[in-house]
Coordinates of N, CA, C and O in Angstrom, one line a residue:
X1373 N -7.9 -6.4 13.1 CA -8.8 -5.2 13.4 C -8.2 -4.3 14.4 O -8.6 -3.1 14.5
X1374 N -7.0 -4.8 15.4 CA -6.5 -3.7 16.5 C -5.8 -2.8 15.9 O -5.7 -1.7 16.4
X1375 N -5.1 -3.1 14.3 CA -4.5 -1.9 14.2 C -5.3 -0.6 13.6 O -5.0 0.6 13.7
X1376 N -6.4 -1.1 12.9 CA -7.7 -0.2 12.5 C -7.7 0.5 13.7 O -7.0 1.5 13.8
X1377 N -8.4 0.1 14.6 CA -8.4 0.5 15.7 C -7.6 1.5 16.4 O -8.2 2.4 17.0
X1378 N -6.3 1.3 16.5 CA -4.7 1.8 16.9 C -5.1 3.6 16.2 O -5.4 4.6 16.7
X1379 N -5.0 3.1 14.9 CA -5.4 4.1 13.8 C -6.2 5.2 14.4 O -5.8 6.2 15.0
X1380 N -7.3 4.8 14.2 CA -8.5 5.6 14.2 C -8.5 6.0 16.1 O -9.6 6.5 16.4
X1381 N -8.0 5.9 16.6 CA -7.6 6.5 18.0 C -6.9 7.4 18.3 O -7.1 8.2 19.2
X1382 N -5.5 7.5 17.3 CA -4.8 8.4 17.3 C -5.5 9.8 16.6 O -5.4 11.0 16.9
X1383 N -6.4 9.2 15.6 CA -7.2 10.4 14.8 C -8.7 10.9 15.0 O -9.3 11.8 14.5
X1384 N -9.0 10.0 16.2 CA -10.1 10.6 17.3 C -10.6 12.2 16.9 O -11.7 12.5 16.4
X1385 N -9.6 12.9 17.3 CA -10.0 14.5 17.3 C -9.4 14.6 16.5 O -8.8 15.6 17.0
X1386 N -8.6 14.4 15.1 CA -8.4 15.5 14.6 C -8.1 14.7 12.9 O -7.9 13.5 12.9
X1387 N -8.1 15.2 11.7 CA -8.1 15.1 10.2 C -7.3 14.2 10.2 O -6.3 14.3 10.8
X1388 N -7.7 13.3 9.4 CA -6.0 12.5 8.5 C -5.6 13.3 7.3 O -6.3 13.5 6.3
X1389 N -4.8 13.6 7.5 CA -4.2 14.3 6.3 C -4.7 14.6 4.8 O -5.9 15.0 5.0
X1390 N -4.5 14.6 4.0 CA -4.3 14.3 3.0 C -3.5 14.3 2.5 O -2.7 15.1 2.8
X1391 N -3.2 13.3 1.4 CA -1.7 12.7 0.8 C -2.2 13.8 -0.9 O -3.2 14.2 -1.5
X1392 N -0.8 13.9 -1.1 CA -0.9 14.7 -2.9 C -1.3 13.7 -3.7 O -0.9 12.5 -3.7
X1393 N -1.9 14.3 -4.5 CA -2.2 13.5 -5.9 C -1.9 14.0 -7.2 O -2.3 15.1 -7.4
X1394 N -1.2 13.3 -8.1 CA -0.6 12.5 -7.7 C 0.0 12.4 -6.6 O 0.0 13.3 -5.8
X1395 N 0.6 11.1 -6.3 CA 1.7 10.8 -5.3 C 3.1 11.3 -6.2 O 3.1 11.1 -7.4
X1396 N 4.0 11.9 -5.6 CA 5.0 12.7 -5.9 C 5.9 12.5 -5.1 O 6.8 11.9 -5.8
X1397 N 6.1 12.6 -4.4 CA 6.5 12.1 -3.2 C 6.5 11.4 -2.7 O 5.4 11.2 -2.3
X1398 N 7.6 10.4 -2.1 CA 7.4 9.0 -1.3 C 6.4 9.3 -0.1 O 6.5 10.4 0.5
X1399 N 5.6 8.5 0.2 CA 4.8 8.5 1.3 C 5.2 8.9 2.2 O 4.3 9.7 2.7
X1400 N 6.3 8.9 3.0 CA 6.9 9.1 4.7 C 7.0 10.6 4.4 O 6.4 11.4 5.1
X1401 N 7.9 11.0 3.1 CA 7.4 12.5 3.7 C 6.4 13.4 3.3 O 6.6 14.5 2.8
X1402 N 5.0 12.8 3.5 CA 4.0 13.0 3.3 C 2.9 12.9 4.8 O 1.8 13.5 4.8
X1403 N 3.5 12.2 5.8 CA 2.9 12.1 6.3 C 3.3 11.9 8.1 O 4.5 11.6 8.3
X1404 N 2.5 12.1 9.1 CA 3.3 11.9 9.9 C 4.4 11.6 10.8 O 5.4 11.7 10.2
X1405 N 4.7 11.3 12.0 CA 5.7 11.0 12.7 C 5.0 9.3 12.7 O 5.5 8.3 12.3
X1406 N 3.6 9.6 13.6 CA 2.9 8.3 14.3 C 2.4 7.6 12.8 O 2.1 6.4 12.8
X1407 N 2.4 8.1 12.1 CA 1.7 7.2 10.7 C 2.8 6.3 10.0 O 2.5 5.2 9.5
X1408 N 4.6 7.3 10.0 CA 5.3 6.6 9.9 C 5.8 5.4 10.1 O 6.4 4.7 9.3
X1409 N 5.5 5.1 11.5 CA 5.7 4.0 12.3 C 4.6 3.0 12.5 O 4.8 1.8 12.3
X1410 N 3.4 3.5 13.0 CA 2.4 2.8 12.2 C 2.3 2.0 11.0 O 1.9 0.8 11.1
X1411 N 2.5 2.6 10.0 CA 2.6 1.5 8.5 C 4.0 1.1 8.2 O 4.3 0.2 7.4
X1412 N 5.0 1.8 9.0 CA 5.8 0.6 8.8 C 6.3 -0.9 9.6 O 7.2 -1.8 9.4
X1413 N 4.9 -0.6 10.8 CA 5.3 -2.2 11.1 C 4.3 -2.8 10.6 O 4.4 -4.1 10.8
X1414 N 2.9 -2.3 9.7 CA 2.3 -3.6 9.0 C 2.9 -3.9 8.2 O 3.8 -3.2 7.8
X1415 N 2.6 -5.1 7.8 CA 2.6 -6.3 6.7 C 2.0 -5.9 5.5 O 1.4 -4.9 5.7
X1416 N 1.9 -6.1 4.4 CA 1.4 -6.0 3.2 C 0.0 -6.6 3.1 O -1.0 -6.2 2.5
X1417 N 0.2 -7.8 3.9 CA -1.5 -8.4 4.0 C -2.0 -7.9 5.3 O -3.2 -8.2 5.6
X1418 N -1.4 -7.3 6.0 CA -1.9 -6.2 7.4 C -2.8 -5.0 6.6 O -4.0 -4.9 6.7
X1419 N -1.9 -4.3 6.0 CA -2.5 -2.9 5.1 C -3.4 -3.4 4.2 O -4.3 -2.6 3.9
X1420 N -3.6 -4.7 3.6 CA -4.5 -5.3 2.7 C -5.9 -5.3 3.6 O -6.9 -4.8 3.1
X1421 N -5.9 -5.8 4.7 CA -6.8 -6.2 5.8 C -7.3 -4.3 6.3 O -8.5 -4.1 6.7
X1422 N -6.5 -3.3 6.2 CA -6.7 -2.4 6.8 C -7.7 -2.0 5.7 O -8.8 -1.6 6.1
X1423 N -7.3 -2.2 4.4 CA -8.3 -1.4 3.4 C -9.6 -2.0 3.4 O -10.7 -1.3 3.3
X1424 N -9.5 -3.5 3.4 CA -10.6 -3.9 3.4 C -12.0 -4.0 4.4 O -13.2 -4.2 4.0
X1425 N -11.6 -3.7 5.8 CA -12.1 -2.8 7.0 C -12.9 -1.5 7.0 O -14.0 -1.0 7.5
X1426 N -11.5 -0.9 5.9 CA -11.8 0.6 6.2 C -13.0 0.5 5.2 O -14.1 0.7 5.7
X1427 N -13.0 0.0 3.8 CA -13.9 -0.2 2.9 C -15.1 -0.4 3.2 O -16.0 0.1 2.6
X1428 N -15.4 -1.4 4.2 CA -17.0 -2.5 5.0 C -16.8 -1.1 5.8 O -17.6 -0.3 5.2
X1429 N -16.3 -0.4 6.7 CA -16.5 0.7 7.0 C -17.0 2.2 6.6 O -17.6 3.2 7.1
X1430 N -16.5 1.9 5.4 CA -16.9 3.5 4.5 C -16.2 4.8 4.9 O -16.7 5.9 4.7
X1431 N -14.7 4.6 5.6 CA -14.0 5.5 6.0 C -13.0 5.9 5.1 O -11.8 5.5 5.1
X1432 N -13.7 6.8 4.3 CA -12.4 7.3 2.9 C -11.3 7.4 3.2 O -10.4 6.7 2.8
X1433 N -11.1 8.2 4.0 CA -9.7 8.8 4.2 C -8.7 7.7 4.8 O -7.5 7.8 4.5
X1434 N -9.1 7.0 5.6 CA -8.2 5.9 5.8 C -7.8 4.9 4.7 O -6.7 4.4 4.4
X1435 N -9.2 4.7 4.0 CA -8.6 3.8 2.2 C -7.8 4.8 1.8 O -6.6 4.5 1.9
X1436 N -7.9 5.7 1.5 CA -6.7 6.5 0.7 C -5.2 6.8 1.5 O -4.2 7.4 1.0
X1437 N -5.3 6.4 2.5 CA -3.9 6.9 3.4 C -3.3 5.1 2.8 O -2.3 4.7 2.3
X1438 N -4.4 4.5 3.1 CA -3.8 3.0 3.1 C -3.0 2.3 1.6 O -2.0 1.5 1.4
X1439 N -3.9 2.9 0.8 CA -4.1 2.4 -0.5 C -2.9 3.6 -1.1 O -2.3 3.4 -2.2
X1440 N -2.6 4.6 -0.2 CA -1.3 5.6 -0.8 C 0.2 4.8 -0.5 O 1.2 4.9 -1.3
X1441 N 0.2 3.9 0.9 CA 0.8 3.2 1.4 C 1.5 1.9 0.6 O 2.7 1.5 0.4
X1442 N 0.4 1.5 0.4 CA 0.2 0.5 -0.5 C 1.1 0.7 -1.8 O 2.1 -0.1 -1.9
X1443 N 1.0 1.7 -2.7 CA 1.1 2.4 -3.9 C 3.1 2.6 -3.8 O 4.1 2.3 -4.6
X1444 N 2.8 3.0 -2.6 CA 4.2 3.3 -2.3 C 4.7 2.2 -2.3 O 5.3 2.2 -3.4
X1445 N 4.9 1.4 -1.9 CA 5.6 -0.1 -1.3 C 5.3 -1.0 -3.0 O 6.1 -1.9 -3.3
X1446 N 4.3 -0.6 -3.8 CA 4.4 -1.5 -5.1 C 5.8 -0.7 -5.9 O 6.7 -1.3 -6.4
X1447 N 5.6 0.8 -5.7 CA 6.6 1.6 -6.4 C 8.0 1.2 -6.7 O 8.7 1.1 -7.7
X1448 N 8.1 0.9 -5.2 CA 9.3 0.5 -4.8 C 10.5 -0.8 -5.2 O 11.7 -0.8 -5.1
X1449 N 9.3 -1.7 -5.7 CA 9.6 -2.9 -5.4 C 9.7 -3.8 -7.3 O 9.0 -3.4 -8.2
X1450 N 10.5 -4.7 -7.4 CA 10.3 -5.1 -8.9 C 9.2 -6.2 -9.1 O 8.4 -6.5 -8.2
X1451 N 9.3 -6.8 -10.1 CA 8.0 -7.7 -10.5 C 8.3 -9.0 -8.9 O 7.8 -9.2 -7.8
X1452 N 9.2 -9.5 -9.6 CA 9.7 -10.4 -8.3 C 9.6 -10.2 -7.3 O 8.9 -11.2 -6.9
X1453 N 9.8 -9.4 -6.2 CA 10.0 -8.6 -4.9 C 8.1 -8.9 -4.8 O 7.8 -9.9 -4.2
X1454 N 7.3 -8.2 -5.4 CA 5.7 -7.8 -5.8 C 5.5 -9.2 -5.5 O 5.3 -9.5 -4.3
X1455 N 5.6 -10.0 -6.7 CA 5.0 -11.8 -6.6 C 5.4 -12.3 -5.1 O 4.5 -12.4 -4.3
X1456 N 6.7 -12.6 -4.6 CA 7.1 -12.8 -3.4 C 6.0 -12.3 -2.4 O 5.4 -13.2 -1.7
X1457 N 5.8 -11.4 -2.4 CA 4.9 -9.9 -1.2 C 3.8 -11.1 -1.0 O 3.8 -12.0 -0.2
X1458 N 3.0 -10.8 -1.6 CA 1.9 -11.4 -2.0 C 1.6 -12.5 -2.6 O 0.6 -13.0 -3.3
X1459 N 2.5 -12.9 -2.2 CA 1.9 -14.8 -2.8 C 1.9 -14.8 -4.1 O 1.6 -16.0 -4.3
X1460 N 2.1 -14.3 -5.5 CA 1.4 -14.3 -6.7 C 2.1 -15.2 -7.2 O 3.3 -15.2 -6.9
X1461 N 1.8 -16.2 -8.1 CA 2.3 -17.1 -9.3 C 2.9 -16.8 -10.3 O 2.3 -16.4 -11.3
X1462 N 3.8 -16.8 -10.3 CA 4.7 -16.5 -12.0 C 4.0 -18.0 -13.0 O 4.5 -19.1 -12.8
X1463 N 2.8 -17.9 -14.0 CA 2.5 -18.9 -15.1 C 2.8 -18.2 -16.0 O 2.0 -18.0 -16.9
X1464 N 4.1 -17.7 -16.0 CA 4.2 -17.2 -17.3 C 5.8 -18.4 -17.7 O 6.7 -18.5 -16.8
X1465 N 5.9 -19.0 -18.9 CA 7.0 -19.6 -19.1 C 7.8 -18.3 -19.8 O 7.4 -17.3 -20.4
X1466 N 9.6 -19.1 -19.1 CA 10.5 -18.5 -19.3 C 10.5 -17.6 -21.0 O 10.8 -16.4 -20.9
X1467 N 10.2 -18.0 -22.2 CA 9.6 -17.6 -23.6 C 8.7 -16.5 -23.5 O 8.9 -15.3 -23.8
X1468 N 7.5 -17.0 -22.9 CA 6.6 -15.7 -22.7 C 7.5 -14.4 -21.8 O 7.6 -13.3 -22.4
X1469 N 8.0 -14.6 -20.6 CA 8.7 -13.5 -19.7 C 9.6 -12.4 -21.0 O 9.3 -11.3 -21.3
X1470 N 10.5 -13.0 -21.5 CA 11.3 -12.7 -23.2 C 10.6 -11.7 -23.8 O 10.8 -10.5 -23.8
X1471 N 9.4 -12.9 -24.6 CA 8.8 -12.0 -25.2 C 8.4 -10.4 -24.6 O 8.8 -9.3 -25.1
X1472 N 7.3 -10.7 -23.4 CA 6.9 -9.4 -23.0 C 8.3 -8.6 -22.4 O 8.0 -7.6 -21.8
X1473 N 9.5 -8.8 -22.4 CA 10.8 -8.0 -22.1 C 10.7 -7.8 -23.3 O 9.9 -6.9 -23.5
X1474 N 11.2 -8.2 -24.1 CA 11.4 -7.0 -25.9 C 10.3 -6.5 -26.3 O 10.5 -5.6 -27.2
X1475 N 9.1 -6.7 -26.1 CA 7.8 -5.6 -26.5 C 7.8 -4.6 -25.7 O 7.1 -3.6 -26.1
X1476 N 8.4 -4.5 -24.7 CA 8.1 -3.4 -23.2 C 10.1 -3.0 -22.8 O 10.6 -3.2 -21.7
X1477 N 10.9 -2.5 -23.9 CA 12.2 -2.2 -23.6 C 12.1 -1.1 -22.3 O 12.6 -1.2 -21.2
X1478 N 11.3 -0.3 -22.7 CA 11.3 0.9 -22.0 C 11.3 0.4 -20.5 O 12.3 0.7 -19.8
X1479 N 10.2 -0.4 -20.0 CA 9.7 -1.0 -18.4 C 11.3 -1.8 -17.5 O 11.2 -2.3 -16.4

C-alpha cells in the first residue's frame, strides 16, 4: 500500500496524465520522468496489488496508468517469459502446445 501512497503524493496537486489509446507507444514515452521510475521498480504482483487498491479505491486514472503499465510489460514479453511473471501453469501437453502452434502460424 506505500507505493499507492508514494503515487498519489506525487500527484497531490496536479492530473495524471493520460496515456493514448490505443497504446501506440511504449509506455515510458508516454509518461513521466517520476512515473518512469516509479513503475519500474515495481514487481508485476506490486502493479497487480496497485490496481487492485486503486480499484477498492475507485481511482480511475491510477487503474488506467497501472493497467497501461501492465499492458506494456505483457507486450513485451513471450508466452513463457508471461507464465514465469506470474506464476501460471503450462497444462497444456507438449501435442496440444503443436497443435495450437499450426492453427495460429501467424502468432
Amino acid at each position: 500500500m506505500t507505493f499507492l501512497y508514494e503515487f498519489m503524493q506525487e500527484y497531490k496537486h496536479k492530473d495524471i496524465p493520460d496515456l493514448e489509446k490505443p497504446m501506440i507507444n511504449p509506455f515510458e514515452q508516454q509518461v513521466s520522468e517520476f512515473d518512469q521510475t516509479f513503475f519500474a521498480k515495481l514487481s508485476p504482483v506490486q502493479l497487480i496489488e496497485m490496481i487492485n487498491l486503486s480499484n477498492f479505491l475507485n481511482y480511475e486514472p491510477v487503474i488506467e496508468m497501472c493497467c497501461a503499465k501492465l499492458a506494456d510489460i505483457v507486450g513485451r514479453n513471450d508466452v513463457e517469459s508471461i507464465r514465469t511473471m506470474f506464476h501460471i501453469e503450462n497444462d497444456f501437453t507438449p501435442e496440444e502446445i503443436e497443435e495450437i502452434k499450426n492453427e495460429h502460424k501467424w502468432a
